JSON list of C-alpha atoms in Angstrom, two decimals:
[
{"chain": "A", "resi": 22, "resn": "UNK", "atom": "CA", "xyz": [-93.03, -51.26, -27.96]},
{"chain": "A", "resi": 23, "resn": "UNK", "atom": "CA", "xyz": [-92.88, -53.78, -25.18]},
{"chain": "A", "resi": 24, "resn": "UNK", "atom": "CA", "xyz": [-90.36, -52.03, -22.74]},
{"chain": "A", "resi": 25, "resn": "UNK", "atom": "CA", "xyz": [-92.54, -49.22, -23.22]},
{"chain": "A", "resi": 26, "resn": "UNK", "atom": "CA", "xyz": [-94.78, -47.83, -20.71]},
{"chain": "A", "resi": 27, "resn": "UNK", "atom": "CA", "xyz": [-98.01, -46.04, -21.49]},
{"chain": "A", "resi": 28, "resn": "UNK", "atom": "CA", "xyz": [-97.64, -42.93, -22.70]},
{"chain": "A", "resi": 29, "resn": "UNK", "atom": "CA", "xyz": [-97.66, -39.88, -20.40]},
{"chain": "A", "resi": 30, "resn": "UNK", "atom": "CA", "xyz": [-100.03, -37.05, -21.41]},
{"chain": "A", "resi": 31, "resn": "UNK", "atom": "CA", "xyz": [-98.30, -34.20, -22.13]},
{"chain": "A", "resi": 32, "resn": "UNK", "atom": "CA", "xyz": [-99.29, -30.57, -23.80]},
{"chain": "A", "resi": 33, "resn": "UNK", "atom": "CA", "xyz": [-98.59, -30.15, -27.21]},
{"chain": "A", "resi": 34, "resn": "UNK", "atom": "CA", "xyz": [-98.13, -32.43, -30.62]},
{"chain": "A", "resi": 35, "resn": "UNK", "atom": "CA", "xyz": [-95.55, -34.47, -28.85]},
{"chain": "A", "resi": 36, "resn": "UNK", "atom": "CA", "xyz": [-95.64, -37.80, -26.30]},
{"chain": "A", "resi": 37, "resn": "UNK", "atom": "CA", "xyz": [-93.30, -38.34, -23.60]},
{"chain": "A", "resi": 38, "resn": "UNK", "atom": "CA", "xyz": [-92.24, -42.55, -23.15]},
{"chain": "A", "resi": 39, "resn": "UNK", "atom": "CA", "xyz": [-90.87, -43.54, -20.00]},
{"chain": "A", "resi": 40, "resn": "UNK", "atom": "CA", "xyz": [-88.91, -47.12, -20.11]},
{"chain": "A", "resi": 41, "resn": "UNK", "atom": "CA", "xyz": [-90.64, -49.82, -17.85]},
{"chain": "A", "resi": 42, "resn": "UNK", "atom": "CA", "xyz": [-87.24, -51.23, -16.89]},
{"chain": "A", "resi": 43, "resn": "UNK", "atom": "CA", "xyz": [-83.93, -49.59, -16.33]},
{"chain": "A", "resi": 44, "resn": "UNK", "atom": "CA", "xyz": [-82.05, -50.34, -19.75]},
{"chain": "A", "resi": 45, "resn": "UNK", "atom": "CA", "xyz": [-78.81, -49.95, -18.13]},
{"chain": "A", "resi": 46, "resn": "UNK", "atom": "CA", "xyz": [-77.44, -53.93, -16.71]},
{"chain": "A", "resi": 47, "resn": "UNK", "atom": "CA", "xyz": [-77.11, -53.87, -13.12]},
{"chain": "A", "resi": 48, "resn": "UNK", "atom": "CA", "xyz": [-73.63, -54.65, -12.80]},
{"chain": "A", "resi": 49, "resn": "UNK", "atom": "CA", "xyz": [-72.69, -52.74, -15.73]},
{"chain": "A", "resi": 50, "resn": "UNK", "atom": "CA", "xyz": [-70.42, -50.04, -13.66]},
{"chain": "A", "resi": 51, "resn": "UNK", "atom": "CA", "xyz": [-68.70, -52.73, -11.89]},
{"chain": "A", "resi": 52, "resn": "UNK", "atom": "CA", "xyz": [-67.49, -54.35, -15.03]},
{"chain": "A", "resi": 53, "resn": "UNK", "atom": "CA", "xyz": [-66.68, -50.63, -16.93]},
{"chain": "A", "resi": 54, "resn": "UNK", "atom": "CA", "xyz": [-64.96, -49.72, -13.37]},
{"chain": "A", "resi": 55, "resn": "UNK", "atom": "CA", "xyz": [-62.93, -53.58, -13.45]},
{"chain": "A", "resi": 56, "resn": "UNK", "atom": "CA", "xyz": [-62.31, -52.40, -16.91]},
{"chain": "A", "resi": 57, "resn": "UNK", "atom": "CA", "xyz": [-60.78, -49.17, -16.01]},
{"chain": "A", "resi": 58, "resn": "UNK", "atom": "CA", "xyz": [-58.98, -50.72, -13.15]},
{"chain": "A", "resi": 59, "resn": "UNK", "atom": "CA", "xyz": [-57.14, -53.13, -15.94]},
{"chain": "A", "resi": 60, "resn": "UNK", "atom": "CA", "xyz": [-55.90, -50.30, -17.92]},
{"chain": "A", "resi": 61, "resn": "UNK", "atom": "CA", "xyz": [-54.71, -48.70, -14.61]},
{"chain": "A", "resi": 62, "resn": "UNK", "atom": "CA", "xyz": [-52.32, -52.08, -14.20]},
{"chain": "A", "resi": 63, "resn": "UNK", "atom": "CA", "xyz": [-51.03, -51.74, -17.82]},
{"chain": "A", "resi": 64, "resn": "UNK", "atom": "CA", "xyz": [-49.59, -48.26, -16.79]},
{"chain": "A", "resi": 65, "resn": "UNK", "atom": "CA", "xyz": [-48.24, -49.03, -13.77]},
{"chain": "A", "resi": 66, "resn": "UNK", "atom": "CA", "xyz": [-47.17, -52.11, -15.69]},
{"chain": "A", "resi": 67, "resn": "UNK", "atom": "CA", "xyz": [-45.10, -50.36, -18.20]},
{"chain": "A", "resi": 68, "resn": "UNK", "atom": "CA", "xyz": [-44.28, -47.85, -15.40]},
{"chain": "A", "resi": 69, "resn": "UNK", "atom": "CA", "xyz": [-42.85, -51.03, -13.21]},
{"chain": "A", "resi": 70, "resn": "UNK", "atom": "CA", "xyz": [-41.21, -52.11, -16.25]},
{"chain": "A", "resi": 71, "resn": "UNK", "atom": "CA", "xyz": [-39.38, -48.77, -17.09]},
{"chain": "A", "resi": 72, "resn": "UNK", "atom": "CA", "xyz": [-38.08, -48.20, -13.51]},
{"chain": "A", "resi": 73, "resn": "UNK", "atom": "CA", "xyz": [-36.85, -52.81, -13.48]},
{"chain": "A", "resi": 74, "resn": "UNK", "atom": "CA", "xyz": [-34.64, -51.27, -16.40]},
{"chain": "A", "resi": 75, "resn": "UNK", "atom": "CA", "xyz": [-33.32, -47.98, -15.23]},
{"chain": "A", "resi": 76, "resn": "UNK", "atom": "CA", "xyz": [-33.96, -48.28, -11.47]},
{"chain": "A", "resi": 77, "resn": "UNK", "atom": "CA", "xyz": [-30.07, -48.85, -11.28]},
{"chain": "A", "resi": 78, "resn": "UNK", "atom": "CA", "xyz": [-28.73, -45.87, -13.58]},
{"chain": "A", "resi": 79, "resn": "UNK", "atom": "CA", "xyz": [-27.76, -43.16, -10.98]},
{"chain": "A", "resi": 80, "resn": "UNK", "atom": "CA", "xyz": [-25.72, -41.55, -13.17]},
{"chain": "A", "resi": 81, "resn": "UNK", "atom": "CA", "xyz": [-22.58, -42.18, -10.79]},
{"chain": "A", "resi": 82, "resn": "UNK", "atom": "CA", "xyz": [-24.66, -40.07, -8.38]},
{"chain": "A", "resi": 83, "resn": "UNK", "atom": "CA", "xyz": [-25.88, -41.94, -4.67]},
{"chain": "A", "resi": 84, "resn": "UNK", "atom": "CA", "xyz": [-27.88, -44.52, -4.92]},
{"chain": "A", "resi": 85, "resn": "UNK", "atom": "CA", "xyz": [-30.99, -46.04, -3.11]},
{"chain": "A", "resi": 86, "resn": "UNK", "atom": "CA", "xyz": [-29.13, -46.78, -0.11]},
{"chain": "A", "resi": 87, "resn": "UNK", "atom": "CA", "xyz": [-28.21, -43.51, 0.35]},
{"chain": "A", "resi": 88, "resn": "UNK", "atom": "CA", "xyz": [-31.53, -41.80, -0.62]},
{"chain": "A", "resi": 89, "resn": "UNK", "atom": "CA", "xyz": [-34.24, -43.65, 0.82]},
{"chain": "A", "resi": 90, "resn": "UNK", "atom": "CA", "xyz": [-35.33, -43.12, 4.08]},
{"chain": "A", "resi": 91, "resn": "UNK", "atom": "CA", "xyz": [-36.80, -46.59, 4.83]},
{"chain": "A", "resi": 92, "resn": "UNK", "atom": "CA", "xyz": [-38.53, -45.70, 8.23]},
{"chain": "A", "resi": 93, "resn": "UNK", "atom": "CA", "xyz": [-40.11, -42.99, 6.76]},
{"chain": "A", "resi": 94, "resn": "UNK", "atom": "CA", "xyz": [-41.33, -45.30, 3.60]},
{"chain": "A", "resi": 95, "resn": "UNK", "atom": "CA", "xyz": [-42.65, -47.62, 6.45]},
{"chain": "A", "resi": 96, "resn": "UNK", "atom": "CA", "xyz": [-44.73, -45.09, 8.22]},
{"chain": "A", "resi": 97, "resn": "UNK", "atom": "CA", "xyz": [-46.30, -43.98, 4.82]},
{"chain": "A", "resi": 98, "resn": "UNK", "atom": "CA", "xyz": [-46.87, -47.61, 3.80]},
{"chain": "A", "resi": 99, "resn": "UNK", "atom": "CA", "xyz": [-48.34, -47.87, 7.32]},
{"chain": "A", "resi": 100, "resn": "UNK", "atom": "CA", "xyz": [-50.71, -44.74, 6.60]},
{"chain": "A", "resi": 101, "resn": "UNK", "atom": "CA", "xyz": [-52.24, -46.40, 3.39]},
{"chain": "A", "resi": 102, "resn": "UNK", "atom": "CA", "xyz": [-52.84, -49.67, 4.92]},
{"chain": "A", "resi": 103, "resn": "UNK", "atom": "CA", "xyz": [-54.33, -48.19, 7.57]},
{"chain": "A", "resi": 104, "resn": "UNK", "atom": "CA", "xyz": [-56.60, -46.14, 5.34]},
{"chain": "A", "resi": 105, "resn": "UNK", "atom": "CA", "xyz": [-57.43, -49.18, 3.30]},
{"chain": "A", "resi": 106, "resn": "UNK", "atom": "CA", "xyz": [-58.71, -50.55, 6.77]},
{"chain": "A", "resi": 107, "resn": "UNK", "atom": "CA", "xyz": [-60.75, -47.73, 7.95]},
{"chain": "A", "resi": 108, "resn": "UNK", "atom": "CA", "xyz": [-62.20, -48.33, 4.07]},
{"chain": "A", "resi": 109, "resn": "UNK", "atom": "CA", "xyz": [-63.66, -51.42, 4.90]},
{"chain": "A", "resi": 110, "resn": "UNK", "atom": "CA", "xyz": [-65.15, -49.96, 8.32]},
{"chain": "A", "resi": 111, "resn": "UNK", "atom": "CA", "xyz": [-66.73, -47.65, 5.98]},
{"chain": "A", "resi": 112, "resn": "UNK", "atom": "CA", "xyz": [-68.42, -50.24, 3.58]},
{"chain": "A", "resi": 113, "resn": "UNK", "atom": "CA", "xyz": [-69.35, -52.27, 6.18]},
{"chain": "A", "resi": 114, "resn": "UNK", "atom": "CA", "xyz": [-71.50, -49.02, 7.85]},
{"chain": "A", "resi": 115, "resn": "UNK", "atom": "CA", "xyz": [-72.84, -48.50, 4.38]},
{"chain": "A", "resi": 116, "resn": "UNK", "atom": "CA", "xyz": [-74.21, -52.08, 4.48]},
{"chain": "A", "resi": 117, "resn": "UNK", "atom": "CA", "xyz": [-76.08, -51.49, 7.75]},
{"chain": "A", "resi": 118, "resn": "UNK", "atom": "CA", "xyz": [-77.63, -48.73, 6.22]},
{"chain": "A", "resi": 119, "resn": "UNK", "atom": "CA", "xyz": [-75.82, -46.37, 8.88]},
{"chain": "A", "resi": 120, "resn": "UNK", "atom": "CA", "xyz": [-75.05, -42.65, 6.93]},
{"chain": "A", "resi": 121, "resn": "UNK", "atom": "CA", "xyz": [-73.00, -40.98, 10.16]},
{"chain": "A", "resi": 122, "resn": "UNK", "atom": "CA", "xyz": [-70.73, -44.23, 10.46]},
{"chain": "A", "resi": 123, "resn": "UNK", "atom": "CA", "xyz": [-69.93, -44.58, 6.66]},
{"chain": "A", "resi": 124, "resn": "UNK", "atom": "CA", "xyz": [-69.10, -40.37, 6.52]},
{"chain": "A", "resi": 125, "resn": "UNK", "atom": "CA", "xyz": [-67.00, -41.10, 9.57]},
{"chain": "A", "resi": 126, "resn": "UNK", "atom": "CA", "xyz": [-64.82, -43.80, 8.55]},
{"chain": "A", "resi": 127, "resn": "UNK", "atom": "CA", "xyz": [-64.79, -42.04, 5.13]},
{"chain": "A", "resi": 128, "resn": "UNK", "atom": "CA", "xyz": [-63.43, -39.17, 6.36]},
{"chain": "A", "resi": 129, "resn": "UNK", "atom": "CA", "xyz": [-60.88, -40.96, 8.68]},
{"chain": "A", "resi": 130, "resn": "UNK", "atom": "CA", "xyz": [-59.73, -42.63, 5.67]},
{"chain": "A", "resi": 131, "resn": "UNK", "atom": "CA", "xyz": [-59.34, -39.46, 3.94]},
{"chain": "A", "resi": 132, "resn": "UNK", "atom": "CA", "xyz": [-56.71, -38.20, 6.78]},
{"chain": "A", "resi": 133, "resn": "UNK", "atom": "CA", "xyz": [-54.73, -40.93, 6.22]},
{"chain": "A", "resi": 134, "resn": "UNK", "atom": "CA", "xyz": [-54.72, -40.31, 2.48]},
{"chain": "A", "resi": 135, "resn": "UNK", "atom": "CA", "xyz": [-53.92, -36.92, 3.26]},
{"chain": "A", "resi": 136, "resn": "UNK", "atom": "CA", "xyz": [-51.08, -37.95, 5.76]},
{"chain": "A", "resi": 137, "resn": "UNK", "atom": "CA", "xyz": [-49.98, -40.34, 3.01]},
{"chain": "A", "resi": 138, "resn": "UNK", "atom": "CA", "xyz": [-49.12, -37.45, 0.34]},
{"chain": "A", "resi": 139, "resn": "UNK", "atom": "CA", "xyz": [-47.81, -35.39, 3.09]},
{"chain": "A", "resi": 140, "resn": "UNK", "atom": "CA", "xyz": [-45.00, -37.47, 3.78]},
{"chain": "A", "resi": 141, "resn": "UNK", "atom": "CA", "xyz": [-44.97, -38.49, 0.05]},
{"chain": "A", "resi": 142, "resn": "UNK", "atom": "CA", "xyz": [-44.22, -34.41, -0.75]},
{"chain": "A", "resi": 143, "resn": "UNK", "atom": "CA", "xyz": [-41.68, -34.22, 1.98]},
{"chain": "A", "resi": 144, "resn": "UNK", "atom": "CA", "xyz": [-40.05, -37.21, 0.54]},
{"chain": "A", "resi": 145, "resn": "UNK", "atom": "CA", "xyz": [-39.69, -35.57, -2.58]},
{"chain": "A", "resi": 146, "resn": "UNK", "atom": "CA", "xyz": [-38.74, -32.64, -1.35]},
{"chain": "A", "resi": 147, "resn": "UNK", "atom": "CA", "xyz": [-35.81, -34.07, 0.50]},
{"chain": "A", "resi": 148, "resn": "UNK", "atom": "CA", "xyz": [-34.92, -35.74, -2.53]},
{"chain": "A", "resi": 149, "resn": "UNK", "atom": "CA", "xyz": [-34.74, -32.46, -4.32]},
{"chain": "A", "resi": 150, "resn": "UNK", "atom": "CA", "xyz": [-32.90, -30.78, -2.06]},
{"chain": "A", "resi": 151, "resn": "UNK", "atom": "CA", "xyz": [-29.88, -32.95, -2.09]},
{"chain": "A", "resi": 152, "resn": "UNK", "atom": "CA", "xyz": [-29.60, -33.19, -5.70]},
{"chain": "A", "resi": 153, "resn": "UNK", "atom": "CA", "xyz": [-31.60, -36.21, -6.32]},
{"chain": "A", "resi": 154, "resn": "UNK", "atom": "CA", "xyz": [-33.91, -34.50, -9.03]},
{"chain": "A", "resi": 155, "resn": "UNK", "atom": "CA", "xyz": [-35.87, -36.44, -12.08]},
{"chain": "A", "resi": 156, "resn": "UNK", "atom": "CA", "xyz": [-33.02, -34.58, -14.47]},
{"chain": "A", "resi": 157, "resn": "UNK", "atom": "CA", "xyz": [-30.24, -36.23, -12.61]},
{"chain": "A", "resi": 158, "resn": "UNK", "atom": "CA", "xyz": [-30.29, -39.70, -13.81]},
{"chain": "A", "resi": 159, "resn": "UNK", "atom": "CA", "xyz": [-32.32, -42.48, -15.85]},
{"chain": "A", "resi": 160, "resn": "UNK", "atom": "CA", "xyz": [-33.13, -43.59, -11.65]},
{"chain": "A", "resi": 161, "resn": "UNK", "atom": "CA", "xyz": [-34.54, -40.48, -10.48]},
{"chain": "A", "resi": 162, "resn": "UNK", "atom": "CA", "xyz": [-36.63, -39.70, -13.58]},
{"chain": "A", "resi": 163, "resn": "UNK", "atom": "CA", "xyz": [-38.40, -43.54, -13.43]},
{"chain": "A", "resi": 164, "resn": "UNK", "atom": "CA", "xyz": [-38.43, -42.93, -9.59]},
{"chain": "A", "resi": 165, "resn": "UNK", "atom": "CA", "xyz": [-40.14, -39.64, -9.55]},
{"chain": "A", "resi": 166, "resn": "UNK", "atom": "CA", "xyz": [-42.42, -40.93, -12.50]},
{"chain": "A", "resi": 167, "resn": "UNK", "atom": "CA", "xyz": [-43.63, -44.20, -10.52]},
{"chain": "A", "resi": 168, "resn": "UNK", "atom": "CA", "xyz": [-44.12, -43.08, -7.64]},
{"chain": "A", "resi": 169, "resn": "UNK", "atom": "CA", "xyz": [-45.53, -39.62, -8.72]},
{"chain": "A", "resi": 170, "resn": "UNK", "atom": "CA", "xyz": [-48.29, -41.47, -10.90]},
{"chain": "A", "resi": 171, "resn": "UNK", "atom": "CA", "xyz": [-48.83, -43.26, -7.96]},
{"chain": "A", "resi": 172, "resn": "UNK", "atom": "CA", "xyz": [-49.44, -39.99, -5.63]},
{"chain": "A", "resi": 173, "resn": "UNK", "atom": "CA", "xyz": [-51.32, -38.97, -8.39]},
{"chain": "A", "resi": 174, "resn": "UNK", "atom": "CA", "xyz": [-53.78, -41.47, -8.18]},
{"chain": "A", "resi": 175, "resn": "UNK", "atom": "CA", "xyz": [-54.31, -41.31, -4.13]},
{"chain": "A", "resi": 176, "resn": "UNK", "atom": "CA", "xyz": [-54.65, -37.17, -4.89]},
{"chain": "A", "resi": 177, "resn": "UNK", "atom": "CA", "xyz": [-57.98, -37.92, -7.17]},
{"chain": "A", "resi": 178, "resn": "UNK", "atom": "CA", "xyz": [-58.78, -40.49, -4.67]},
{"chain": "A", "resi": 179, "resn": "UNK", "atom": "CA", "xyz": [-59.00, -38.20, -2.27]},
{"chain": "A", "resi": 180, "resn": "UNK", "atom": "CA", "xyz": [-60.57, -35.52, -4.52]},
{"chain": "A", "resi": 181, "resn": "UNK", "atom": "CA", "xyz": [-63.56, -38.45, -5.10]},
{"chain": "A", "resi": 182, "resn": "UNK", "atom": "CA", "xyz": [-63.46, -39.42, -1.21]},
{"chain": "A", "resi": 183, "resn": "UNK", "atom": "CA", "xyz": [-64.68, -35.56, -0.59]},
{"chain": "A", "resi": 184, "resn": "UNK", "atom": "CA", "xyz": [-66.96, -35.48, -3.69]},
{"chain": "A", "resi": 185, "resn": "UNK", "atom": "CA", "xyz": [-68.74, -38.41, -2.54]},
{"chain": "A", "resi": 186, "resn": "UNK", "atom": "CA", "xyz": [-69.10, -38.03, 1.37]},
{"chain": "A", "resi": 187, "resn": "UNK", "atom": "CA", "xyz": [-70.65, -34.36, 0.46]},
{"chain": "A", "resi": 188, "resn": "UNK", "atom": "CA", "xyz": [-73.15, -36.36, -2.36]},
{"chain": "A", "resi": 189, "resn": "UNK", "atom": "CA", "xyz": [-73.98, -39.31, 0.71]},
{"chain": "A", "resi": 190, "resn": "UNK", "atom": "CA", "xyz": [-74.52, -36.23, 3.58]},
{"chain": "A", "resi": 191, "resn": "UNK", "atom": "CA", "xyz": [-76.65, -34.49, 0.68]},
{"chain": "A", "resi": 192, "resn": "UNK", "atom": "CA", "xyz": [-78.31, -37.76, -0.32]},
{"chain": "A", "resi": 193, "resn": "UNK", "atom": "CA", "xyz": [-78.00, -40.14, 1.79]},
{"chain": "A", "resi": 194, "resn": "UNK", "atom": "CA", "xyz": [-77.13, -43.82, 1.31]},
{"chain": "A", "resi": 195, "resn": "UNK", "atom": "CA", "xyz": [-79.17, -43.87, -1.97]},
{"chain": "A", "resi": 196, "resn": "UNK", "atom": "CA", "xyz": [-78.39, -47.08, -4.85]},
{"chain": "A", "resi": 197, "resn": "UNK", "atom": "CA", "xyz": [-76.24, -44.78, -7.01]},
{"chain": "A", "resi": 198, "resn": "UNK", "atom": "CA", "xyz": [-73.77, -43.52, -4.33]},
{"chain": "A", "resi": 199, "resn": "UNK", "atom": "CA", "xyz": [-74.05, -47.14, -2.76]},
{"chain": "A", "resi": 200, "resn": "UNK", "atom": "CA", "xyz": [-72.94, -47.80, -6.78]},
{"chain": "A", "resi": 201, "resn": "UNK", "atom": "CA", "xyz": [-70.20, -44.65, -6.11]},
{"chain": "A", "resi": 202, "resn": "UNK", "atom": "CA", "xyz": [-68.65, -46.12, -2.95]},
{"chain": "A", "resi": 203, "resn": "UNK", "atom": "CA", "xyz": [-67.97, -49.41, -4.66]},
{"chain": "A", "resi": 204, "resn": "UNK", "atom": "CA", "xyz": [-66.30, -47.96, -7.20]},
{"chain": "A", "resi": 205, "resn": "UNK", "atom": "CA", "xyz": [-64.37, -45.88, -5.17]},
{"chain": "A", "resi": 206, "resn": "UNK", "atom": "CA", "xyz": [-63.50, -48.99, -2.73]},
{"chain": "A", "resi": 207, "resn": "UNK", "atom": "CA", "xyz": [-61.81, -51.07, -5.96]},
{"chain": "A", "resi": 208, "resn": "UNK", "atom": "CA", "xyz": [-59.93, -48.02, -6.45]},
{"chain": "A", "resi": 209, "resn": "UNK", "atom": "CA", "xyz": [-58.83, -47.38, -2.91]},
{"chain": "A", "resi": 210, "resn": "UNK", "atom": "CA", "xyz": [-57.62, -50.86, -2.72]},
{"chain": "A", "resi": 211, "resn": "UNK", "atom": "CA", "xyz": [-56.32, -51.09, -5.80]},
{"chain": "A", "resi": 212, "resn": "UNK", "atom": "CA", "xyz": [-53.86, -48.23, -5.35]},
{"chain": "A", "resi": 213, "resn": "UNK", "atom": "CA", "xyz": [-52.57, -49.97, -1.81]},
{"chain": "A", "resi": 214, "resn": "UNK", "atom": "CA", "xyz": [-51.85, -53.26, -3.72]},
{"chain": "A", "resi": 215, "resn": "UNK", "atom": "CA", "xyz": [-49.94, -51.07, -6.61]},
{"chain": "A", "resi": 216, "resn": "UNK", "atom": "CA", "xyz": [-48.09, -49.51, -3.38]},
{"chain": "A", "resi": 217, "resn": "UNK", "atom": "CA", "xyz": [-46.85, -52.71, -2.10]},
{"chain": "A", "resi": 218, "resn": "UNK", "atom": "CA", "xyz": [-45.25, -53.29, -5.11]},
{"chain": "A", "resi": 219, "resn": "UNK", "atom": "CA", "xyz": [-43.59, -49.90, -4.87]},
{"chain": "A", "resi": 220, "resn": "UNK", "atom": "CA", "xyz": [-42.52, -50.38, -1.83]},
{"chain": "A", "resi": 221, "resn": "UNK", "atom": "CA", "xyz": [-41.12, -53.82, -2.34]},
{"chain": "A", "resi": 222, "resn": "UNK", "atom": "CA", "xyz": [-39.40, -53.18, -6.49]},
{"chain": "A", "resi": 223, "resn": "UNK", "atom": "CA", "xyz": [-38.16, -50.03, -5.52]},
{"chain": "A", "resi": 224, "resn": "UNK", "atom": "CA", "xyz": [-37.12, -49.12, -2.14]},
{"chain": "A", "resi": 225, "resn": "UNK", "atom": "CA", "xyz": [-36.54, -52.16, -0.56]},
{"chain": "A", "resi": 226, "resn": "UNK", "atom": "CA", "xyz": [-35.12, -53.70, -3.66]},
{"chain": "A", "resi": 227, "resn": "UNK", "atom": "CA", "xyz": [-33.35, -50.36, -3.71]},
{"chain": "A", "resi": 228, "resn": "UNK", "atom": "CA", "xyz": [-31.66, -49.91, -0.98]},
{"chain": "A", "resi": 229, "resn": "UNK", "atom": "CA", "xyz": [-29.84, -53.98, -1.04]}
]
């Protein structure tokens, strides 16, 4: 009965108990998230591991050479980056205690996560249109699988980027969306440095 405050009055045969101290550990959602985030690099593991075996079955089809577009891979590496950049602007704001800056660099990062699946959908869709589907080959099917995981994971990004920005104009700069944004910073980042190897195993890799 230690941790326990005094009771509160309350109408009625029953008391209401209010903890003293917050149970939960302080850095408990950093560890859960750091958690999470290792599970994350077992799929794209096995993911990584699927395509290292396949990556050169194109069925007799073209391969990487002729498919990828490596400017175009460059500008959307460039895009993510960039956004993983403007990230940063936006923690730093958030530890000045400034709401407009953080929203703003928030949101900038969001266009560039939106410009990122753009191109990402365009690639795809060129890729589609000349044949190059995920029923094609063993290639195209880890391809489209990687890589699609991958824009899967910016998509709820982004979904969480919107999500939070309305919670911090709503809220403001409170401990639990200061919790949020961390969170949501480990993921950011941890999705560029999953990219990188994308870009390097399987399109630069795959056009040589």
């Amino acid at each position: 009965m230690s941790e326990l405050a005094h009771p509160q009055p309350v109408t009625g045969a029953t008391r209401a108990y209010h903890l003293e101290h917050e149970p939960h550990p302080e850095n408990g959602t950093a560890l859960g998230f750091w958690l999470y985030l290792m599970s994350d690099c077992l799929i794209f593991a096995a993911l990584f591991a699927t395509y290292g075996v396949l990556g050169r079955s194109y069925a007799g089809g073209p391969g990487g050479a002729e498919l990828f577009d490596l400017k175009l891979v460059a500008i959307n590496t460039a895009f993510l980056l960039l956004s993983s950049i403007t990230f940063g602007f936006a923690m730093l704001q958030k530890q000045q205690g400034k709401k407009g800056g953080t929203l703003a660099w928030l949101a900038v990062t969001g266009l560039f996560g939106l410009a990122f699946l753009g191109l990402e959908l365009y690639e795809f869709h060129h890729l589609i249109s000349v044949g190059a589907t995920p029923q094609s080959s063993a290639a195209m099917s880890a391809f489209f699988t990687l890589v699609g995981t991958h824009g899967l994971h910016v998509t709820f990004g982004c979904i969480w980027l919107v999500v939070l920005m309305i919670q911090i104009a709503q809220h403001g700069l409170t401990r639990a969306n200061k919790r949020r944004l961390m969170c949501l910073s480990m993921f950011w980042h941890f999705l560029d440095v999953v990219w990188i190897g994308v870009f390097t195993f399987v399109y630069l890799m795959g056009v040589l």
